XYZ file of C-alpha atoms in Angstrom:
139
model
C 0.000 0.000 0.000
C 1.532 3.345 -1.022
C 1.474 6.547 1.055
C -1.344 8.100 -1.013
C -3.533 5.048 -0.424
C -2.793 5.157 3.298
C -3.556 8.888 3.477
C -6.812 8.442 1.575
C -7.816 5.609 3.864
C -7.149 7.687 6.961
C -9.232 10.534 5.569
C -11.923 8.606 3.704
C -11.880 5.004 4.880
C -14.043 5.362 7.945
C -16.639 7.397 6.032
C -17.256 4.710 3.457
C -16.467 1.610 5.520
C -13.155 0.501 4.014
C -10.478 -1.641 5.571
C -6.878 -0.321 5.172
C -5.876 -3.249 2.958
C -8.849 -2.588 0.668
C -8.413 1.166 0.108
C -7.749 2.159 -3.508
C -6.096 5.537 -4.052
C -7.765 8.195 -6.189
C -6.521 8.883 -9.735
C -7.774 11.277 -12.425
C -8.830 8.387 -14.623
C -11.418 5.680 -15.149
C -11.233 1.963 -15.878
C -12.822 2.660 -19.275
C -9.813 4.745 -20.366
C -12.037 7.520 -21.776
C -12.246 11.198 -20.851
C -15.434 13.281 -21.207
C -15.118 17.043 -21.709
C -16.670 18.840 -18.762
C -17.890 15.673 -17.017
C -14.796 14.062 -15.565
C -15.390 15.177 -11.975
C -18.313 12.752 -11.689
C -16.677 10.160 -13.947
C -13.404 9.905 -12.037
C -14.937 10.305 -8.562
C -17.428 7.476 -9.176
C -14.654 5.280 -10.611
C -12.835 5.718 -7.281
C -16.051 5.100 -5.308
C -16.786 1.894 -7.276
C -13.220 0.591 -6.892
C -13.534 1.082 -3.136
C -16.885 -0.718 -2.940
C -18.929 2.354 -1.983
C -20.966 2.391 -5.191
C -22.137 -0.260 -7.644
C -21.682 0.050 -11.389
C -24.544 1.617 -13.364
C -26.407 2.879 -10.269
C -30.142 3.459 -10.688
C -29.935 7.209 -10.032
C -27.585 7.729 -12.986
C -28.891 8.724 -16.414
C -25.517 8.562 -18.205
C -22.649 6.148 -17.607
C -19.378 5.317 -19.330
C -19.016 1.859 -20.889
C -17.815 0.407 -17.546
C -20.834 1.758 -15.630
C -19.356 4.863 -14.000
C -21.774 7.842 -13.812
C -20.484 10.811 -15.832
C -22.834 13.626 -14.738
C -22.386 15.645 -11.538
C -26.157 16.078 -11.155
C -26.591 12.286 -11.211
C -23.924 11.880 -8.531
C -25.777 14.511 -6.478
C -28.860 12.221 -6.633
C -26.697 9.304 -5.468
C -25.380 11.391 -2.534
C -28.954 12.338 -1.568
C -30.073 8.714 -1.758
C -27.220 7.581 0.516
C -27.009 10.513 2.960
C -30.384 12.249 2.757
C -30.775 16.014 2.684
C -27.518 17.957 2.428
C -26.335 20.676 4.742
C -25.442 24.098 3.328
C -22.931 24.611 6.137
C -19.462 23.174 5.728
C -18.764 20.368 8.226
C -15.545 20.306 10.255
C -14.102 17.376 8.286
C -14.240 15.964 4.776
C -17.523 15.223 3.067
C -18.913 14.490 -0.368
C -19.629 17.853 -1.996
C -21.893 19.036 -4.794
C -21.474 22.671 -5.894
C -23.488 24.375 -8.621
C -22.993 27.757 -10.295
C -26.180 29.790 -10.103
C -25.688 31.621 -13.407
C -25.542 28.534 -15.632
C -26.402 25.516 -13.456
C -23.017 23.821 -14.023
C -22.426 21.232 -11.300
C -19.269 19.764 -9.786
C -18.677 16.879 -7.333
C -15.734 15.822 -5.200
C -14.716 14.551 -1.751
C -12.963 16.905 0.668
C -13.661 20.364 2.073
C -14.747 23.587 0.410
C -11.095 24.536 -0.091
C -9.411 21.135 -0.440
C -10.117 18.273 -2.829
C -9.103 14.875 -1.405
C -10.673 12.803 -4.208
C -11.853 14.423 -7.421
C -10.652 16.685 -10.207
C -10.403 19.741 -7.951
C -12.339 21.850 -5.483
C -15.308 24.032 -6.371
C -13.314 27.240 -6.835
C -14.634 27.471 -10.432
C -17.998 28.544 -9.030
C -16.748 31.542 -7.058
C -19.357 33.343 -4.970
C -22.055 32.549 -7.517
C -22.623 29.063 -6.145
C -24.843 26.803 -4.104
C -22.869 24.365 -1.949
C -24.205 21.033 -0.646
C -22.289 18.879 1.840
C -23.108 15.181 2.347
C -21.877 13.037 5.247
């Protein structure tokens, strides 16, 4: 187990019920080998979630998946978060959480795991949204 995998387990493992030997580190990639313009936050995050046993392939809440069953739309992953954790909080928790952020002006969504300022697993934090955003935190 490499140091990134250990660090991710310490931060994420308890939240999603992993054992240290089972934790798979996050990478900006998917098992399918494909990249989708503008949709990789959901694509790569769900690849990581599936590899760690937190999510099944082709989940029912997803309307678009890659060929290996990873959801590719942030709004679909938001539905998955709501199904698992219930209603989100608009206030940032003390620790890491699954996050959905949406720009008000155009409705563009983004998902990742971490804090408002730090991305632990995902393609980056929600800084793209600036002040024109609605934040949802799921734990």
